mmCIF file of C-alpha atoms in Angstrom:
data_model
loop_
_atom_site.group_PDB
_atom_site.id
_atom_site.type_symbol
_atom_site.label_atom_id
_atom_site.label_comp_id
_atom_site.label_asym_id
_atom_site.label_seq_id
_atom_site.Cartn_x
_atom_site.Cartn_y
_atom_site.Cartn_z
ATOM 1 C CA UNK A 1 48.603 -9.246 -54.897
ATOM 2 C CA UNK A 2 48.016 -9.959 -51.181
ATOM 3 C CA UNK A 3 47.647 -6.819 -49.123
ATOM 4 C CA UNK A 4 47.564 -5.751 -45.505
ATOM 5 C CA UNK A 5 45.450 -2.716 -44.588
ATOM 6 C CA UNK A 6 45.214 -1.778 -48.259
ATOM 7 C CA UNK A 7 49.002 -1.763 -48.696
ATOM 8 C CA UNK A 8 50.612 -4.418 -50.889
ATOM 9 C CA UNK A 9 52.965 -6.875 -49.189
ATOM 10 C CA UNK A 10 55.884 -5.791 -51.370
ATOM 11 C CA UNK A 11 55.465 -2.075 -50.859
ATOM 12 C CA UNK A 12 58.761 -0.279 -51.429
ATOM 13 C CA UNK A 13 59.700 2.870 -49.573
ATOM 14 C CA UNK A 14 62.886 4.876 -49.779
ATOM 15 C CA UNK A 15 63.911 8.184 -48.261
ATOM 16 C CA UNK A 16 66.906 10.426 -47.900
ATOM 17 C CA UNK A 17 67.416 13.315 -45.522
ATOM 18 C CA UNK A 18 70.190 15.887 -45.638
ATOM 19 C CA UNK A 19 70.779 18.431 -42.886
ATOM 20 C CA UNK A 20 73.268 21.281 -42.851
ATOM 21 C CA UNK A 21 73.919 23.353 -39.721
ATOM 22 C CA UNK A 22 76.279 26.281 -39.193
ATOM 23 C CA UNK A 23 76.823 28.146 -35.936
ATOM 24 C CA UNK A 24 78.813 31.353 -35.496
ATOM 25 C CA UNK A 25 79.510 33.336 -32.337
ATOM 26 C CA UNK A 26 81.557 36.376 -31.393
ATOM 27 C CA UNK A 27 81.771 37.495 -27.799
ATOM 28 C CA UNK A 28 83.634 39.997 -25.632
ATOM 29 C CA UNK A 29 83.866 39.850 -21.815
ATOM 30 C CA UNK A 30 84.850 42.385 -19.183
ATOM 31 C CA UNK A 31 85.554 41.636 -15.514
ATOM 32 C CA UNK A 32 86.632 44.087 -12.838
ATOM 33 C CA UNK A 33 86.686 44.291 -9.021
ATOM 34 C CA UNK A 34 86.669 47.788 -7.516
ATOM 35 C CA UNK A 35 87.961 48.410 -3.981
ATOM 36 C CA UNK A 36 87.550 44.700 -3.161
ATOM 37 C CA UNK A 37 83.823 45.352 -2.754
ATOM 38 C CA UNK A 38 82.258 45.937 -6.151
ATOM 39 C CA UNK A 39 82.478 43.134 -8.735
ATOM 40 C CA UNK A 40 81.360 43.705 -12.303
ATOM 41 C CA UNK A 41 81.018 41.164 -15.085
ATOM 42 C CA UNK A 42 79.781 42.202 -18.518
ATOM 43 C CA UNK A 43 79.641 40.666 -21.961
ATOM 44 C CA UNK A 44 78.611 41.765 -25.420
ATOM 45 C CA UNK A 45 78.233 39.578 -28.473
ATOM 46 C CA UNK A 46 76.336 38.138 -31.378
ATOM 47 C CA UNK A 47 75.526 34.640 -32.528
ATOM 48 C CA UNK A 48 73.989 33.189 -35.667
ATOM 49 C CA UNK A 49 72.716 29.820 -36.886
ATOM 50 C CA UNK A 50 71.994 28.654 -40.425
ATOM 51 C CA UNK A 51 69.935 25.468 -40.648
ATOM 52 C CA UNK A 52 68.837 23.724 -43.813
ATOM 53 C CA UNK A 53 67.008 20.395 -44.127
ATOM 54 C CA UNK A 54 65.973 18.575 -47.293
ATOM 55 C CA UNK A 55 63.877 15.421 -47.144
ATOM 56 C CA UNK A 56 63.018 13.323 -50.225
ATOM 57 C CA UNK A 57 60.937 10.160 -50.104
ATOM 58 C CA UNK A 58 59.174 7.797 -52.477
ATOM 59 C CA UNK A 59 56.779 4.867 -52.311
ATOM 60 C CA UNK A 60 55.534 2.306 -54.777
ATOM 61 C CA UNK A 61 53.811 -1.093 -54.886
ATOM 62 C CA UNK A 62 53.694 -4.193 -57.050
ATOM 63 C CA UNK A 63 57.298 -4.620 -58.092
ATOM 64 C CA UNK A 64 57.822 -6.682 -61.221
ATOM 65 C CA UNK A 65 60.191 -8.917 -59.277
ATOM 66 C CA UNK A 66 60.199 -10.163 -55.691
ATOM 67 C CA UNK A 67 63.984 -9.966 -55.807
ATOM 68 C CA UNK A 68 64.462 -6.403 -57.089
ATOM 69 C CA UNK A 69 62.404 -4.485 -54.554
ATOM 70 C CA UNK A 70 63.336 -0.938 -55.495
ATOM 71 C CA UNK A 71 61.283 2.061 -56.573
ATOM 72 C CA UNK A 72 62.513 1.631 -60.140
ATOM 73 C CA UNK A 73 60.702 -1.721 -60.421
ATOM 74 C CA UNK A 74 57.381 -0.571 -58.914
ATOM 75 C CA UNK A 75 54.315 -0.066 -61.071
ATOM 76 C CA UNK A 76 53.981 3.511 -62.277
ATOM 77 C CA UNK A 77 50.209 3.097 -62.537
ATOM 78 C CA UNK A 78 49.830 1.264 -59.246
ATOM 79 C CA UNK A 79 50.344 4.097 -56.798
ATOM 80 C CA UNK A 80 53.919 5.266 -57.156
ATOM 81 C CA UNK A 81 54.404 8.642 -55.506
ATOM 82 C CA UNK A 82 57.138 10.899 -54.231
ATOM 83 C CA UNK A 83 57.136 13.631 -51.645
ATOM 84 C CA UNK A 84 59.447 15.680 -49.487
ATOM 85 C CA UNK A 85 60.185 19.098 -48.116
ATOM 86 C CA UNK A 86 62.817 21.797 -47.811
ATOM 87 C CA UNK A 87 63.008 23.716 -44.568
ATOM 88 C CA UNK A 88 65.426 26.543 -43.858
ATOM 89 C CA UNK A 89 65.898 28.612 -40.734
ATOM 90 C CA UNK A 90 68.288 31.522 -40.296
ATOM 91 C CA UNK A 91 68.572 32.982 -36.803
ATOM 92 C CA UNK A 92 70.587 35.986 -35.582
ATOM 93 C CA UNK A 93 70.909 37.318 -32.034
ATOM 94 C CA UNK A 94 72.665 40.353 -30.545
ATOM 95 C CA UNK A 95 73.007 40.258 -26.771
ATOM 96 C CA UNK A 96 74.465 42.106 -23.799
ATOM 97 C CA UNK A 97 74.694 41.001 -20.170
ATOM 98 C CA UNK A 98 75.781 42.701 -16.974
ATOM 99 C CA UNK A 99 76.204 41.256 -13.472
ATOM 100 C CA UNK A 100 77.054 43.326 -10.381
ATOM 101 C CA UNK A 101 77.905 41.942 -6.918
ATOM 102 C CA UNK A 102 78.322 44.054 -3.810
ATOM 103 C CA UNK A 103 80.610 42.805 -1.048
ATOM 104 C CA UNK A 104 79.818 39.136 -1.755
ATOM 105 C CA UNK A 105 76.392 39.815 -0.257
ATOM 106 C CA UNK A 106 74.021 41.116 -2.912
ATOM 107 C CA UNK A 107 74.012 40.468 -6.640
ATOM 108 C CA UNK A 108 71.915 41.730 -9.502
ATOM 109 C CA UNK A 109 72.049 41.308 -13.246
ATOM 110 C CA UNK A 110 70.382 42.191 -16.501
ATOM 111 C CA UNK A 111 70.371 40.592 -19.915
ATOM 112 C CA UNK A 112 69.084 42.069 -23.148
ATOM 113 C CA UNK A 113 68.917 40.294 -26.492
ATOM 114 C CA UNK A 114 67.476 41.131 -29.890
ATOM 115 C CA UNK A 115 66.664 38.033 -31.934
ATOM 116 C CA UNK A 116 65.652 37.770 -35.568
ATOM 117 C CA UNK A 117 64.571 34.711 -37.539
ATOM 118 C CA UNK A 118 63.625 33.920 -41.122
ATOM 119 C CA UNK A 119 60.609 31.908 -39.932
ATOM 120 C CA UNK A 120 58.558 34.959 -38.916
ATOM 121 C CA UNK A 121 56.066 36.441 -41.353
ATOM 122 C CA UNK A 122 57.043 39.108 -43.855
ATOM 123 C CA UNK A 123 54.630 41.590 -42.260
ATOM 124 C CA UNK A 124 55.806 40.943 -38.678
ATOM 125 C CA UNK A 125 58.702 42.609 -36.893
ATOM 126 C CA UNK A 126 61.874 40.824 -37.985
ATOM 127 C CA UNK A 127 63.597 41.359 -34.612
ATOM 128 C CA UNK A 128 62.154 40.857 -31.124
ATOM 129 C CA UNK A 129 63.707 42.141 -27.887
ATOM 130 C CA UNK A 130 63.941 39.804 -24.869
ATOM 131 C CA UNK A 131 64.971 41.267 -21.490
ATOM 132 C CA UNK A 132 65.797 39.425 -18.258
ATOM 133 C CA UNK A 133 66.677 40.523 -14.731
ATOM 134 C CA UNK A 134 67.890 38.631 -11.670
ATOM 135 C CA UNK A 135 68.772 39.285 -8.047
ATOM 136 C CA UNK A 136 70.517 37.135 -5.433
ATOM 137 C CA UNK A 137 71.030 37.531 -1.698
ATOM 138 C CA UNK A 138 74.058 35.569 -0.510
ATOM 139 C CA UNK A 139 72.567 35.219 2.951
ATOM 140 C CA UNK A 140 75.277 32.954 4.366
ATOM 141 C CA UNK A 141 77.740 35.860 4.000
ATOM 142 C CA UNK A 142 75.645 38.180 6.169
ATOM 143 C CA UNK A 143 76.844 39.181 9.639
ATOM 144 C CA UNK A 144 74.307 37.092 11.563
ATOM 145 C CA UNK A 145 74.844 33.881 9.547
ATOM 146 C CA UNK A 146 78.468 33.733 8.441
ATOM 147 C CA UNK A 147 79.711 32.367 11.773
ATOM 148 C CA UNK A 148 77.420 29.319 11.663
ATOM 149 C CA UNK A 149 79.798 26.400 11.065
ATOM 150 C CA UNK A 150 77.069 24.030 9.881
ATOM 151 C CA UNK A 151 75.845 26.440 7.188
ATOM 152 C CA UNK A 152 78.174 26.609 4.181
ATOM 153 C CA UNK A 153 75.893 28.352 1.702
ATOM 154 C CA UNK A 154 72.490 29.984 1.667
ATOM 155 C CA UNK A 155 71.487 31.854 -1.484
ATOM 156 C CA UNK A 156 68.015 33.294 -2.059
ATOM 157 C CA UNK A 157 67.365 34.293 -5.661
ATOM 158 C CA UNK A 158 64.732 35.704 -7.972
ATOM 159 C CA UNK A 159 64.690 35.812 -11.774
ATOM 160 C CA UNK A 160 62.314 37.262 -14.310
ATOM 161 C CA UNK A 161 63.015 36.202 -17.889
ATOM 162 C CA UNK A 162 61.349 36.773 -21.239
ATOM 163 C CA UNK A 163 62.317 34.324 -23.974
ATOM 164 C CA UNK A 164 60.978 33.431 -27.395
ATOM 165 C CA UNK A 165 60.628 30.550 -29.781
ATOM 166 C CA UNK A 166 61.036 31.096 -33.510
ATOM 167 C CA UNK A 167 62.100 27.537 -34.382
ATOM 168 C CA UNK A 168 58.944 26.586 -36.222
ATOM 169 C CA UNK A 169 58.481 25.549 -39.841
ATOM 170 C CA UNK A 170 58.872 28.354 -42.345
ATOM 171 C CA UNK A 171 55.846 26.927 -44.202
ATOM 172 C CA UNK A 172 53.598 28.498 -41.538
ATOM 173 C CA UNK A 173 54.435 32.017 -42.670
ATOM 174 C CA UNK A 174 55.350 31.472 -46.330
ATOM 175 C CA UNK A 175 53.996 29.643 -49.361
ATOM 176 C CA UNK A 176 55.337 26.196 -50.100
ATOM 177 C CA UNK A 177 54.822 23.545 -52.752
ATOM 178 C CA UNK A 178 53.832 19.876 -52.601
ATOM 179 C CA UNK A 179 53.952 17.002 -55.041
ATOM 180 C CA UNK A 180 50.758 16.021 -56.875
ATOM 181 C CA UNK A 181 50.199 13.192 -59.347
ATOM 182 C CA UNK A 182 47.664 13.370 -62.176
ATOM 183 C CA UNK A 183 47.363 10.406 -64.545
ATOM 184 C CA UNK A 184 50.813 9.110 -63.583
ATOM 185 C CA UNK A 185 52.381 12.510 -64.218
ATOM 186 C CA UNK A 186 54.065 14.079 -61.223
ATOM 187 C CA UNK A 187 54.000 17.805 -60.652
ATOM 188 C CA UNK A 188 54.112 20.438 -57.918
ATOM 189 C CA UNK A 189 51.340 22.632 -56.630
ATOM 190 C CA UNK A 190 51.222 25.531 -54.199
ATOM 191 C CA UNK A 191 49.927 24.479 -50.795
ATOM 192 C CA UNK A 192 48.957 26.070 -47.521
ATOM 193 C CA UNK A 193 47.826 29.560 -46.608
ATOM 194 C CA UNK A 194 50.748 31.559 -45.172
ATOM 195 C CA UNK A 195 50.279 33.835 -42.209
ATOM 196 C CA UNK A 196 52.480 36.802 -43.098
ATOM 197 C CA UNK A 197 51.991 38.238 -39.587
ATOM 198 C CA UNK A 198 53.331 35.155 -37.809
ATOM 199 C CA UNK A 199 55.609 36.118 -34.931
ATOM 200 C CA UNK A 200 57.674 34.215 -32.357
ATOM 201 C CA UNK A 201 56.058 32.516 -29.399
ATOM 202 C CA UNK A 202 56.797 34.339 -26.144
ATOM 203 C CA UNK A 203 57.462 33.020 -22.621
ATOM 204 C CA UNK A 204 57.507 35.125 -19.439
ATOM 205 C CA UNK A 205 58.917 33.304 -16.417
ATOM 206 C CA UNK A 206 59.218 34.289 -12.752
ATOM 207 C CA UNK A 207 61.518 31.975 -10.792
ATOM 208 C CA UNK A 208 62.030 32.127 -7.017
ATOM 209 C CA UNK A 209 64.645 29.826 -5.567
ATOM 210 C CA UNK A 210 66.825 28.827 -2.662
ATOM 211 C CA UNK A 211 70.195 27.031 -2.645
ATOM 212 C CA UNK A 212 71.592 25.649 0.607
ATOM 213 C CA UNK A 213 74.693 23.666 1.540
ATOM 214 C CA UNK A 214 75.116 22.168 5.011
ATOM 215 C CA UNK A 215 77.476 20.211 7.259
ATOM 216 C CA UNK A 216 80.833 20.846 5.634
ATOM 217 C CA UNK A 217 79.392 20.640 2.098
ATOM 218 C CA UNK A 218 77.904 17.186 2.676
ATOM 219 C CA UNK A 219 74.268 18.122 2.037
ATOM 220 C CA UNK A 220 73.007 20.237 -0.853
ATOM 221 C CA UNK A 221 69.377 21.393 -0.976
ATOM 222 C CA UNK A 222 67.649 23.328 -3.752
ATOM 223 C CA UNK A 223 64.111 24.651 -4.083
ATOM 224 C CA UNK A 224 62.551 26.487 -7.017
ATOM 225 C CA UNK A 225 59.086 27.864 -7.676
ATOM 226 C CA UNK A 226 58.282 29.027 -11.201
ATOM 227 C CA UNK A 227 55.372 30.722 -12.898
ATOM 228 C CA UNK A 228 55.474 30.840 -16.691
ATOM 229 C CA UNK A 229 53.025 32.547 -19.001
ATOM 230 C CA UNK A 230 53.265 31.512 -22.638
ATOM 231 C CA UNK A 231 51.867 33.914 -25.234
ATOM 232 C CA UNK A 232 51.480 33.948 -29.003
ATOM 233 C CA UNK A 233 51.424 30.156 -29.088
ATOM 234 C CA UNK A 234 50.909 28.836 -32.607
ATOM 235 C CA UNK A 235 47.694 26.866 -33.126
ATOM 236 C CA UNK A 236 45.638 25.863 -36.180
ATOM 237 C CA UNK A 237 42.621 28.022 -36.988
ATOM 238 C CA UNK A 238 39.742 26.753 -39.107
ATOM 239 C CA UNK A 239 39.156 28.643 -42.370
ATOM 240 C CA UNK A 240 36.818 28.325 -45.331
ATOM 241 C CA UNK A 241 37.409 25.342 -47.609
ATOM 242 C CA UNK A 242 37.380 27.828 -50.493
ATOM 243 C CA UNK A 243 41.060 28.404 -49.730
ATOM 244 C CA UNK A 244 41.855 24.784 -50.574
ATOM 245 C CA UNK A 245 42.814 23.818 -47.028
ATOM 246 C CA UNK A 246 40.925 23.426 -43.777
ATOM 247 C CA UNK A 247 43.118 25.583 -41.541
ATOM 248 C CA UNK A 248 45.899 28.112 -41.237
ATOM 249 C CA UNK A 249 48.196 28.769 -38.279
ATOM 250 C CA UNK A 250 48.186 31.849 -36.095
ATOM 251 C CA UNK A 251 49.523 33.125 -32.745
ATOM 252 C CA UNK A 252 46.303 32.335 -30.920
ATOM 253 C CA UNK A 253 46.874 30.641 -27.597
ATOM 254 C CA UNK A 254 48.007 31.601 -24.110
ATOM 255 C CA UNK A 255 48.902 29.077 -21.426
ATOM 256 C CA UNK A 256 50.139 29.167 -17.846
ATOM 257 C CA UNK A 257 52.572 26.783 -16.162
ATOM 258 C CA UNK A 258 53.255 26.795 -12.439
ATOM 259 C CA UNK A 259 55.325 24.326 -10.517
ATOM 260 C CA UNK A 260 57.940 23.512 -7.921
ATOM 261 C CA UNK A 261 61.212 21.607 -8.067
ATOM 262 C CA UNK A 262 63.056 20.100 -5.082
ATOM 263 C CA UNK A 263 66.596 18.747 -5.177
ATOM 264 C CA UNK A 264 68.770 16.912 -2.649
ATOM 265 C CA UNK A 265 72.335 15.606 -2.773
ATOM 266 C CA UNK A 266 74.083 13.873 0.138
ATOM 267 C CA UNK A 267 77.782 12.974 0.365
ATOM 268 C CA UNK A 268 77.807 9.585 2.116
ATOM 269 C CA UNK A 269 81.594 9.325 1.791
ATOM 270 C CA UNK A 270 83.837 12.316 1.234
ATOM 271 C CA UNK A 271 87.589 11.699 1.358
ATOM 272 C CA UNK A 272 90.753 12.277 -0.638
ATOM 273 C CA UNK A 273 90.431 9.186 -2.833
ATOM 274 C CA UNK A 274 86.833 8.018 -2.432
ATOM 275 C CA UNK A 275 83.622 10.028 -2.786
ATOM 276 C CA UNK A 276 80.084 8.656 -2.835
ATOM 277 C CA UNK A 277 77.090 10.875 -3.555
ATOM 278 C CA UNK A 278 73.384 10.045 -3.678
ATOM 279 C CA UNK A 279 70.486 12.354 -4.419
ATOM 280 C CA UNK A 280 67.385 13.061 -6.393
ATOM 281 C CA UNK A 281 64.797 15.561 -7.542
ATOM 282 C CA UNK A 282 61.035 15.891 -7.218
ATOM 283 C CA UNK A 283 58.994 18.189 -9.462
ATOM 284 C CA UNK A 284 55.343 19.018 -9.998
ATOM 285 C CA UNK A 285 53.933 21.110 -12.842
ATOM 286 C CA UNK A 286 50.440 22.452 -13.495
ATOM 287 C CA UNK A 287 49.575 23.401 -17.065
ATOM 288 C CA UNK A 288 46.433 25.347 -17.986
ATOM 289 C CA UNK A 289 45.155 27.018 -21.170
ATOM 290 C CA UNK A 290 44.281 30.668 -20.576
ATOM 291 C CA UNK A 291 43.039 31.684 -24.028
ATOM 292 C CA UNK A 292 42.518 30.291 -27.527
ATOM 293 C CA UNK A 293 41.983 33.563 -29.325
ATOM 294 C CA UNK A 294 38.252 33.718 -28.663
ATOM 295 C CA UNK A 295 37.555 29.993 -29.034
ATOM 296 C CA UNK A 296 36.573 27.791 -26.098
ATOM 297 C CA UNK A 297 38.176 24.613 -27.415
ATOM 298 C CA UNK A 298 40.144 23.270 -30.322
ATOM 299 C CA UNK A 299 40.081 19.638 -31.506
ATOM 300 C CA UNK A 300 42.888 18.097 -33.566
ATOM 301 C CA UNK A 301 42.008 14.820 -35.277
ATOM 302 C CA UNK A 302 45.034 12.647 -36.076
ATOM 303 C CA UNK A 303 45.410 10.415 -39.113
ATOM 304 C CA UNK A 304 45.250 7.257 -36.951
ATOM 305 C CA UNK A 305 41.757 8.100 -35.674
ATOM 306 C CA UNK A 306 42.856 9.454 -32.308
ATOM 307 C CA UNK A 307 42.200 13.038 -31.276
ATOM 308 C CA UNK A 308 43.330 15.627 -28.742
ATOM 309 C CA UNK A 309 41.487 18.641 -27.437
ATOM 310 C CA UNK A 310 42.743 21.937 -26.073
ATOM 311 C CA UNK A 311 40.185 23.702 -23.861
ATOM 312 C CA UNK A 312 40.346 26.954 -21.947
ATOM 313 C CA UNK A 313 40.882 26.239 -18.262
ATOM 314 C CA UNK A 314 42.271 22.737 -18.864
ATOM 315 C CA UNK A 315 45.666 21.231 -19.776
ATOM 316 C CA UNK A 316 46.690 21.574 -23.409
ATOM 317 C CA UNK A 317 46.375 18.585 -25.747
ATOM 318 C CA UNK A 318 44.184 16.386 -23.560
ATOM 319 C CA UNK A 319 43.132 13.009 -24.927
ATOM 320 C CA UNK A 320 39.744 13.317 -26.629
ATOM 321 C CA UNK A 321 37.332 10.472 -27.233
ATOM 322 C CA UNK A 322 34.392 8.470 -25.976
ATOM 323 C CA UNK A 323 33.918 7.682 -22.295
ATOM 324 C CA UNK A 324 32.958 4.066 -21.611
ATOM 325 C CA UNK A 325 31.315 2.173 -18.783
ATOM 326 C CA UNK A 326 31.978 -1.431 -19.636
ATOM 327 C CA UNK A 327 30.466 -3.881 -22.119
ATOM 328 C CA UNK A 328 26.821 -4.455 -22.948
ATOM 329 C CA UNK A 329 26.591 -7.953 -21.445
ATOM 330 C CA UNK A 330 23.212 -9.007 -22.858
ATOM 331 C CA UNK A 331 20.615 -8.069 -25.439
ATOM 332 C CA UNK A 332 18.356 -6.942 -22.617
ATOM 333 C CA UNK A 333 21.005 -4.537 -21.357
ATOM 334 C CA UNK A 334 21.594 -3.261 -24.897
ATOM 335 C CA UNK A 335 17.859 -2.697 -25.383
ATOM 336 C CA UNK A 336 17.632 -0.858 -22.074
ATOM 337 C CA UNK A 337 20.537 1.387 -23.061
ATOM 338 C CA UNK A 338 18.763 2.274 -26.322
ATOM 339 C CA UNK A 339 21.918 3.449 -28.087
ATOM 340 C CA UNK A 340 22.509 3.740 -31.815
ATOM 341 C CA UNK A 341 25.575 4.735 -33.806
ATOM 342 C CA UNK A 342 25.706 7.823 -36.015
ATOM 343 C CA UNK A 343 24.439 5.763 -38.992
ATOM 344 C CA UNK A 344 21.441 4.350 -37.087
ATOM 345 C CA UNK A 345 22.847 0.906 -36.192
ATOM 346 C CA UNK A 346 21.652 -0.252 -32.778
ATOM 347 C CA UNK A 347 24.121 -1.412 -30.194
ATOM 348 C CA UNK A 348 23.818 -5.060 -29.156
ATOM 349 C CA UNK A 349 25.277 -7.517 -26.654
ATOM 350 C CA UNK A 350 29.069 -7.570 -26.719
ATOM 351 C CA UNK A 351 29.425 -3.965 -27.885
ATOM 352 C CA UNK A 352 31.221 -1.330 -25.846
ATOM 353 C CA UNK A 353 28.832 0.669 -23.666
ATOM 354 C CA UNK A 354 29.687 4.263 -24.515
ATOM 355 C CA UNK A 355 28.417 7.104 -22.359
ATOM 356 C CA UNK A 356 25.738 9.162 -24.099
ATOM 357 C CA UNK A 357 26.909 12.581 -22.907
ATOM 358 C CA UNK A 358 24.016 14.596 -24.363
ATOM 359 C CA UNK A 359 21.344 11.919 -23.779
ATOM 360 C CA UNK A 360 20.076 11.923 -27.372
ATOM 361 C CA UNK A 361 20.408 8.144 -27.783
ATOM 362 C CA UNK A 362 23.034 8.522 -30.548
ATOM 363 C CA UNK A 363 26.755 7.957 -30.076
ATOM 364 C CA UNK A 364 28.502 10.449 -32.345
ATOM 365 C CA UNK A 365 31.121 13.197 -32.234
ATOM 366 C CA UNK A 366 28.942 15.222 -29.862
ATOM 367 C CA UNK A 367 29.624 12.616 -27.165
ATOM 368 C CA UNK A 368 33.401 12.960 -27.224
ATOM 369 C CA UNK A 369 34.957 14.425 -24.067
ATOM 370 C CA UNK A 370 38.395 15.056 -22.587
ATOM 371 C CA UNK A 371 39.740 11.797 -21.148
ATOM 372 C CA UNK A 372 42.829 13.041 -19.330
ATOM 373 C CA UNK A 373 46.266 14.142 -20.435
ATOM 374 C CA UNK A 374 49.848 12.977 -20.593
ATOM 375 C CA UNK A 375 51.118 15.344 -17.884
ATOM 376 C CA UNK A 376 52.398 13.391 -14.859
ATOM 377 C CA UNK A 377 51.202 14.177 -11.343
ATOM 378 C CA UNK A 378 54.847 14.442 -10.318
ATOM 379 C CA UNK A 379 58.174 13.429 -11.804
ATOM 380 C CA UNK A 380 61.885 13.508 -11.129
ATOM 381 C CA UNK A 381 65.045 11.447 -10.889
ATOM 382 C CA UNK A 382 67.455 9.939 -8.371
ATOM 383 C CA UNK A 383 71.091 9.042 -8.776
ATOM 384 C CA UNK A 384 74.192 7.600 -7.184
ATOM 385 C CA UNK A 385 77.753 8.603 -8.024
ATOM 386 C CA UNK A 386 80.874 6.808 -6.794
ATOM 387 C CA UNK A 387 84.316 8.255 -7.465
ATOM 388 C CA UNK A 388 87.650 6.562 -6.800
ATOM 389 C CA UNK A 389 90.690 8.595 -7.742
ATOM 390 C CA UNK A 390 90.329 9.100 -11.502
ATOM 391 C CA UNK A 391 87.446 6.620 -11.947
ATOM 392 C CA UNK A 392 83.741 7.396 -11.705
ATOM 393 C CA UNK A 393 80.655 5.158 -11.742
ATOM 394 C CA UNK A 394 77.268 6.812 -12.034
ATOM 395 C CA UNK A 395 73.673 5.551 -12.243
ATOM 396 C CA UNK A 396 70.656 7.760 -12.975
ATOM 397 C CA UNK A 397 66.989 6.724 -12.705
ATOM 398 C CA UNK A 398 64.045 8.799 -13.960
ATOM 399 C CA UNK A 399 60.477 8.376 -12.732
ATOM 400 C CA UNK A 400 57.036 9.860 -13.188
ATOM 401 C CA UNK A 401 53.545 9.130 -11.873
ATOM 402 C CA UNK A 402 50.229 9.820 -13.541
#
């Protein structure tokens, strides 16, 4: 049977995925203005999600007929296999918010939520509390600015928010089973090492911003600076092969993200029937790894031969591989380089000239280095929006560099 990359030409694959999602929410709001000066908005509620996903797949080769290419007609002794997974996530959140505004000039608010998820480990706290506070100065309403006709809005704001992520696979904190085949007999076996202390990832964000509207609401400007610290990030940790697997997952990593975002919208035409807006955004983000739980770096080798590395002090998931400096153009150049592969084969003319990072004359895993990352230098979007009575035509373009 002809094959391509060790897979028969008539390989049959089939899969089915079933997802069930439920969302429930109950909420109560309260709004009140006291003496035309004090405005209070409050809410109290709860929300819940139930998510369930089942995935079943099968593969086989060498069907008895080129016409009936189904799993039923594949050879049971020629590599037929099945696999799949069940993943369930139940999430429950109780929350309360309060927002107070004084005389349309100063505003402050607080949010408090308690979230619980089935994905956390059995020995971890089931519920985690996430607070948030914010403050806004409506500067354009102040005595020395409110009479400026060209200034329609000037808000200066600050937010500090703590959020979490518990939407990770339940297999990280609990045992699961996989399909195994022995002598054409299919069965299930326990797999993975659960981390019963697995807890949600945690994000702490400080955001400072400014919103401005000018010239009879024709120009809108926004500026935001953010500083986010991510804690308890889930990463693989190498363990003894005696456990039957090469790693388990734990809340090991800490990262830091800082960046700025600029936004501009201009009303080129603003009338009763026709409005034309153009604008765009520009953003820059810097991502750095602060800690890996005592490790200096962590390499993840993918099934396709590629690899990524996460190193303290550098961006997460940088490309990892061999640095090159051209092609060995002649045998003389290859001899002068004096390089051999890990199995002792000498490099010759026409081979890639890899950089020998440790100068031992051997190109092996010790010569792999970080080769950059997928984070852009800057990114954003620009748009145009034309409105005529009840009709609207909009175009949006996204860009990134680096």
